[in-house]
C-alpha cells in the first residue's frame, strides 16, 4: 500500500462525513506529506515521536509557492489532519492506540482582521453601480457568508417570501438558516429577476450568481468584483471577502446582539471561534 492509496482512502472517509471540497482535498494531502516525510506506510507502527518530529520539521519547512516558512495556521491544518486521520484509523480498527490523543500543540496566533466601519460599509453600497455588486455585498456582509458558501449558493437556497437564506453545506458540513431584512431580500431579488435572468449561455441553471460569461461565480470572481467596488469607493486598505463577514459580526455585537446569536448567524461550531469578534470590538473601544 502506498502513501497515495492511504491518503485516498482517508479522502473517501472525509467525503462520506460530508466535508467540503477544500477539506477533502487538503487534509489527505497533509497526511501524504506526513507519510512521505517518514518514508513509511506502516500505519500500525506510528508513535508520538513520529508526529513530534514531523511537527518540528513543519516549523522550519519552506513554503512551496512563496518565500518564507509556513504560517502557524497552515501548520495547524496539518495537526488537524493528523487528528482526523488517527481518529479514522482507530474507528476502523486499523490501529489499537491513537498516538496523537495524548499530545498537545501550540494554538496558532489568531490573525485579527480590522473590520470595516459602518461608514465604510455604507460607502461600498453607495458605490455599487449594479444589482450584482449590491447582491455580492449582501451575501458577504448582510448574510455573513464564507467564500465557499457563496460559491455553492443556489437559487433554491434563497426564499424571498420568507426572508430566509439557507446554507446547505457550510464549514464542517454544517447547515444553517440566515434571516434577511426586507431590504436585503428585495435587493437580492432585484439581481435575481433582472441582471441574472438577462444572462445568455448560462452554464449552471442552479447557481444564484454568475460571472459575465454565464458560469457560476468562483472565489476569484467574487474577489475581483469586490476589488472593483473598493476602487470606486476609494478604499485603499487591503480588504478581503472575509473582512465583510468579519465586519457584520462586529457590527452585530456593537448593536447589542448576543454572542450566541452571532455564533449561530456565522455558523460557528464552538463559541470560542466567535469570541475573536468580541476581542476586536473591545480593541476598537480602547482605540476610541
Tab-separated table of C-alpha atoms in Angstrom:
chain	number	residue	atom	x	y	z
A	1	UNK	CA	0.000	0.000	0.000
A	2	UNK	CA	1.370	3.426	-0.961
A	3	UNK	CA	1.004	6.761	0.797
A	4	UNK	CA	-1.190	7.819	-2.142
A	5	UNK	CA	-3.552	4.880	-1.517
A	6	UNK	CA	-3.761	5.622	2.212
A	7	UNK	CA	-4.485	9.311	1.631
A	8	UNK	CA	-7.135	8.442	-0.986
A	9	UNK	CA	-8.861	6.062	1.436
A	10	UNK	CA	-8.831	8.857	4.011
A	11	UNK	CA	-10.314	11.183	1.368
A	12	UNK	CA	-13.219	8.766	0.845
A	13	UNK	CA	-13.864	8.790	4.605
A	14	UNK	CA	-13.966	12.615	4.701
A	15	UNK	CA	-16.305	12.678	1.716
A	16	UNK	CA	-18.660	10.251	3.458
A	17	UNK	CA	-18.679	12.532	6.517
A	18	UNK	CA	-19.801	15.405	4.309
A	19	UNK	CA	-16.686	17.593	4.450
A	20	UNK	CA	-16.372	20.359	1.844
A	21	UNK	CA	-14.242	20.086	-1.282
A	22	UNK	CA	-11.419	22.147	0.215
A	23	UNK	CA	-11.049	19.897	3.263
A	24	UNK	CA	-11.483	16.720	1.211
A	25	UNK	CA	-8.558	17.829	-0.939
A	26	UNK	CA	-6.256	19.412	1.629
A	27	UNK	CA	-6.434	17.089	4.656
A	28	UNK	CA	-5.375	13.913	2.775
A	29	UNK	CA	-2.534	15.918	1.170
A	30	UNK	CA	-1.302	16.770	4.683
A	31	UNK	CA	-1.361	13.068	5.563
A	32	UNK	CA	0.591	12.193	2.422
A	33	UNK	CA	3.205	14.798	3.461
A	34	UNK	CA	3.422	13.122	6.876
A	35	UNK	CA	3.841	9.588	5.492
A	36	UNK	CA	6.322	10.676	2.824
A	37	UNK	CA	8.363	12.584	5.397
A	38	UNK	CA	8.825	9.354	7.365
A	39	UNK	CA	9.141	7.191	4.226
A	40	UNK	CA	6.615	4.773	5.665
A	41	UNK	CA	3.213	3.280	5.000
A	42	UNK	CA	3.250	1.145	8.156
A	43	UNK	CA	0.402	2.997	9.865
A	44	UNK	CA	0.196	0.459	12.709
A	45	UNK	CA	3.684	1.394	13.894
A	46	UNK	CA	3.272	5.183	14.069
A	47	UNK	CA	4.048	6.635	17.500
A	48	UNK	CA	4.032	10.100	19.159
A	49	UNK	CA	7.741	10.671	18.275
A	50	UNK	CA	6.845	10.359	14.581
A	51	UNK	CA	4.228	13.084	14.992
A	52	UNK	CA	6.530	15.290	17.091
A	53	UNK	CA	9.414	15.133	14.607
A	54	UNK	CA	7.056	15.958	11.715
A	55	UNK	CA	5.633	18.885	13.705
A	56	UNK	CA	9.157	20.206	14.354
A	57	UNK	CA	10.029	19.839	10.667
A	58	UNK	CA	6.974	21.882	9.686
A	59	UNK	CA	8.348	24.761	11.807
A	60	UNK	CA	11.412	25.040	9.531
A	61	UNK	CA	9.984	23.835	6.218
A	62	UNK	CA	9.995	26.430	3.456
A	63	UNK	CA	6.796	27.347	1.664
A	64	UNK	CA	6.432	25.650	-1.724
A	65	UNK	CA	4.763	28.548	-3.528
A	66	UNK	CA	6.278	31.663	-1.941
A	67	UNK	CA	9.249	32.834	0.083
A	68	UNK	CA	9.467	32.142	3.796
A	69	UNK	CA	8.199	29.395	6.049
A	70	UNK	CA	4.772	28.014	6.850
A	71	UNK	CA	2.275	30.064	8.825
A	72	UNK	CA	1.020	28.878	12.197
A	73	UNK	CA	-2.433	28.445	10.670
A	74	UNK	CA	-1.065	26.213	7.900
A	75	UNK	CA	0.894	24.115	10.389
A	76	UNK	CA	-2.258	23.786	12.475
A	77	UNK	CA	-4.080	22.419	9.402
A	78	UNK	CA	-1.551	19.563	9.349
A	79	UNK	CA	-2.143	18.831	13.026
A	80	UNK	CA	-5.915	18.849	12.492
A	81	UNK	CA	-5.450	16.481	9.556
A	82	UNK	CA	-3.407	14.116	11.721
A	83	UNK	CA	-6.057	14.149	14.453
A	84	UNK	CA	-8.772	13.291	11.931
A	85	UNK	CA	-6.548	10.668	10.315
A	86	UNK	CA	-5.738	8.793	13.524
A	87	UNK	CA	-9.359	9.014	14.648
A	88	UNK	CA	-10.355	7.355	11.369
A	89	UNK	CA	-7.698	4.634	11.796
A	90	UNK	CA	-8.874	3.948	15.352
A	91	UNK	CA	-12.573	3.882	14.445
A	92	UNK	CA	-11.966	1.477	11.567
A	93	UNK	CA	-9.788	-0.859	13.659
A	94	UNK	CA	-6.603	-0.186	11.690
A	95	UNK	CA	-4.794	0.833	14.881
A	96	UNK	CA	-5.399	-0.142	18.512
A	97	UNK	CA	-3.972	3.040	20.031
A	98	UNK	CA	-4.354	6.640	18.872
A	99	UNK	CA	-0.852	8.171	19.231
A	100	UNK	CA	-1.948	11.796	18.890
A	101	UNK	CA	-4.655	11.589	21.572
A	102	UNK	CA	-2.184	12.329	24.393
A	103	UNK	CA	-0.285	15.097	22.581
A	104	UNK	CA	-0.733	18.851	22.935
A	105	UNK	CA	0.280	21.514	20.443
A	106	UNK	CA	0.648	25.272	20.454
A	107	UNK	CA	-2.530	27.060	19.408
A	108	UNK	CA	-1.941	29.271	16.351
A	109	UNK	CA	-1.908	33.011	16.889
A	110	UNK	CA	-5.151	34.383	15.509
A	111	UNK	CA	-4.811	36.793	12.597
A	112	UNK	CA	-7.086	39.587	13.797
A	113	UNK	CA	-8.607	41.429	10.849
A	114	UNK	CA	-9.566	45.034	11.406
A	115	UNK	CA	-13.268	45.258	10.485
A	116	UNK	CA	-14.620	47.960	8.228
A	117	UNK	CA	-16.515	50.755	9.915
A	118	UNK	CA	-20.228	51.162	9.299
A	119	UNK	CA	-19.387	54.299	7.307
A	120	UNK	CA	-17.041	52.305	5.059
A	121	UNK	CA	-19.708	49.647	4.517
A	122	UNK	CA	-22.202	52.373	3.567
A	123	UNK	CA	-19.622	53.778	1.156
A	124	UNK	CA	-19.262	50.371	-0.522
A	125	UNK	CA	-23.010	50.072	-1.039
A	126	UNK	CA	-23.200	53.632	-2.376
A	127	UNK	CA	-20.500	52.798	-4.930
A	128	UNK	CA	-22.143	49.584	-6.129
A	129	UNK	CA	-23.221	50.503	-9.652
A	130	UNK	CA	-25.373	47.475	-10.470
A	131	UNK	CA	-27.589	44.901	-8.763
A	132	UNK	CA	-24.857	42.253	-8.960
A	133	UNK	CA	-22.381	44.300	-6.912
A	134	UNK	CA	-25.082	45.109	-4.368
A	135	UNK	CA	-26.039	41.422	-4.140
A	136	UNK	CA	-22.380	40.481	-3.601
A	137	UNK	CA	-22.105	42.860	-0.643
A	138	UNK	CA	-25.298	41.480	0.838
A	139	UNK	CA	-24.089	37.872	0.562
A	140	UNK	CA	-20.782	38.523	2.327
A	141	UNK	CA	-21.743	41.373	4.665
A	142	UNK	CA	-25.502	41.289	5.312
A	143	UNK	CA	-25.644	37.458	5.333
A	144	UNK	CA	-22.075	36.835	6.585
A	145	UNK	CA	-21.300	34.052	4.115
A	146	UNK	CA	-17.928	32.408	3.758
A	147	UNK	CA	-16.405	32.419	0.275
A	148	UNK	CA	-17.031	28.691	-0.200
A	149	UNK	CA	-20.658	29.128	0.896
A	150	UNK	CA	-21.267	31.889	-1.663
A	151	UNK	CA	-19.680	29.721	-4.374
A	152	UNK	CA	-22.158	26.913	-3.644
A	153	UNK	CA	-25.221	29.148	-3.271
A	154	UNK	CA	-28.156	28.118	-5.495
A	155	UNK	CA	-31.362	29.960	-6.350
A	156	UNK	CA	-33.363	27.404	-4.349
A	157	UNK	CA	-31.356	28.327	-1.226
A	158	UNK	CA	-32.934	31.794	-1.079
A	159	UNK	CA	-36.578	32.016	-0.003
A	160	UNK	CA	-37.594	35.561	-0.878
A	161	UNK	CA	-41.119	35.353	0.575
A	162	UNK	CA	-39.861	34.073	3.929
A	163	UNK	CA	-36.803	36.407	4.020
A	164	UNK	CA	-34.517	33.419	4.605
A	165	UNK	CA	-31.248	32.218	3.095
A	166	UNK	CA	-30.227	28.579	3.599
A	167	UNK	CA	-26.597	27.495	3.795
A	168	UNK	CA	-26.843	23.843	2.791
A	169	UNK	CA	-23.175	22.952	3.182
A	170	UNK	CA	-21.155	25.213	5.439
A	171	UNK	CA	-17.798	24.597	7.076
A	172	UNK	CA	-17.601	21.098	8.554
A	173	UNK	CA	-20.723	20.147	6.550
A	174	UNK	CA	-22.899	22.265	8.883
A	175	UNK	CA	-26.210	23.740	7.732
A	176	UNK	CA	-27.814	26.947	8.946
A	177	UNK	CA	-30.620	29.387	8.179
A	178	UNK	CA	-29.874	33.108	7.893
A	179	UNK	CA	-32.687	35.653	8.404
A	180	UNK	CA	-32.655	38.591	5.971
A	181	UNK	CA	-34.076	42.070	6.329
A	182	UNK	CA	-36.681	43.293	3.846
A	183	UNK	CA	-34.051	45.449	2.122
A	184	UNK	CA	-31.584	42.568	1.721
A	185	UNK	CA	-34.317	40.322	0.345
A	186	UNK	CA	-35.511	42.972	-2.130
A	187	UNK	CA	-32.040	43.741	-3.458
A	188	UNK	CA	-31.090	40.064	-3.836
A	189	UNK	CA	-34.398	39.550	-5.650
A	190	UNK	CA	-33.671	42.552	-7.892
A	191	UNK	CA	-30.452	40.863	-9.035
A	192	UNK	CA	-32.217	37.532	-9.490
A	193	UNK	CA	-35.152	38.877	-11.510
A	194	UNK	CA	-33.243	41.386	-13.605
A	195	UNK	CA	-29.497	41.078	-14.123
A	196	UNK	CA	-29.180	37.332	-13.545
A	197	UNK	CA	-32.087	36.291	-15.750
A	198	UNK	CA	-30.882	38.501	-18.612
A	199	UNK	CA	-27.685	36.469	-18.997
A	200	UNK	CA	-27.309	34.301	-22.059
A	201	UNK	CA	-25.498	30.955	-22.325
A	202	UNK	CA	-25.921	30.130	-18.618
A	203	UNK	CA	-23.783	27.075	-17.809
A	204	UNK	CA	-25.308	26.180	-14.437
A	205	UNK	CA	-29.001	26.987	-14.060
A	206	UNK	CA	-28.959	26.176	-10.320
A	207	UNK	CA	-26.350	28.791	-9.382
A	208	UNK	CA	-27.571	32.036	-7.857
A	209	UNK	CA	-24.779	34.280	-9.085
A	210	UNK	CA	-22.866	34.147	-12.376
A	211	UNK	CA	-19.830	35.795	-13.909
A	212	UNK	CA	-20.069	37.705	-17.199
A	213	UNK	CA	-19.821	34.547	-19.342
A	214	UNK	CA	-22.592	32.702	-17.548
A	215	UNK	CA	-20.501	30.469	-15.276
A	216	UNK	CA	-21.084	30.036	-11.538
A	217	UNK	CA	-19.145	32.688	-9.631
A	218	UNK	CA	-15.877	31.379	-8.218
A	219	UNK	CA	-13.996	32.757	-5.242
A	220	UNK	CA	-11.600	34.566	-7.581
A	221	UNK	CA	-14.528	36.137	-9.462
A	222	UNK	CA	-16.001	37.384	-6.178
A	223	UNK	CA	-12.609	38.806	-5.161
A	224	UNK	CA	-12.202	40.701	-8.449
A	225	UNK	CA	-15.709	42.134	-8.168
A	226	UNK	CA	-15.019	43.291	-4.598
A	227	UNK	CA	-11.774	44.980	-5.689
A	228	UNK	CA	-13.713	46.919	-8.326
A	229	UNK	CA	-16.149	48.185	-5.683
A	230	UNK	CA	-13.281	49.114	-3.332
A	231	UNK	CA	-11.569	51.067	-6.122
A	232	UNK	CA	-14.745	53.040	-6.860
A	233	UNK	CA	-15.175	53.718	-3.137
A	234	UNK	CA	-11.522	54.882	-2.912
A	235	UNK	CA	-10.834	52.444	-0.051
A	236	UNK	CA	-7.166	51.582	-0.420
A	237	UNK	CA	-6.508	49.276	2.543
A	238	UNK	CA	-6.328	45.530	1.971
A	239	UNK	CA	-9.872	44.154	2.216
A	240	UNK	CA	-10.914	40.577	1.500
A	241	UNK	CA	-14.311	38.935	1.252
A	242	UNK	CA	-13.786	37.583	4.767
A	243	UNK	CA	-13.397	41.159	6.049
A	244	UNK	CA	-17.062	41.701	5.163
A	245	UNK	CA	-18.103	38.647	7.203
A	246	UNK	CA	-15.828	39.828	9.998
A	247	UNK	CA	-17.378	43.292	9.854
A	248	UNK	CA	-21.014	42.168	10.137
A	249	UNK	CA	-20.118	40.035	13.168
A	250	UNK	CA	-18.509	43.030	14.872
A	251	UNK	CA	-21.384	45.341	13.945
A	252	UNK	CA	-23.969	42.892	15.279
A	253	UNK	CA	-22.168	42.810	18.632
A	254	UNK	CA	-21.939	46.613	18.632
A	255	UNK	CA	-25.705	46.725	18.098
A	256	UNK	CA	-26.324	44.549	21.155
A	257	UNK	CA	-26.707	41.101	19.586
A	258	UNK	CA	-25.721	38.255	21.917
A	259	UNK	CA	-22.576	36.284	21.191
A	260	UNK	CA	-24.744	33.141	20.952
A	261	UNK	CA	-26.818	34.769	18.184
A	262	UNK	CA	-23.658	35.804	16.290
A	263	UNK	CA	-22.288	32.268	16.688
A	264	UNK	CA	-25.394	30.780	15.049
A	265	UNK	CA	-25.513	33.521	12.401
A	266	UNK	CA	-21.931	32.790	11.322
A	267	UNK	CA	-22.280	29.016	11.589
A	268	UNK	CA	-19.508	28.510	14.139
A	269	UNK	CA	-19.351	25.122	15.833
A	270	UNK	CA	-17.851	26.486	19.046
A	271	UNK	CA	-18.351	29.717	20.963
A	272	UNK	CA	-14.566	30.159	21.151
A	273	UNK	CA	-14.471	30.848	17.404
A	274	UNK	CA	-16.965	33.698	17.824
A	275	UNK	CA	-15.195	35.240	20.809
A	276	UNK	CA	-12.497	36.643	18.499
A	277	UNK	CA	-15.048	39.257	17.418
A	278	UNK	CA	-15.668	40.378	20.991
A	279	UNK	CA	-11.917	40.909	21.334
A	280	UNK	CA	-11.874	43.025	18.182
A	281	UNK	CA	-14.822	45.061	19.449
A	282	UNK	CA	-13.092	45.650	22.782
A	283	UNK	CA	-9.907	46.598	20.909
A	284	UNK	CA	-11.868	49.192	18.927
A	285	UNK	CA	-13.346	50.654	22.138
A	286	UNK	CA	-9.876	51.002	23.628
A	287	UNK	CA	-8.681	52.850	20.495
A	288	UNK	CA	-11.636	55.227	20.725
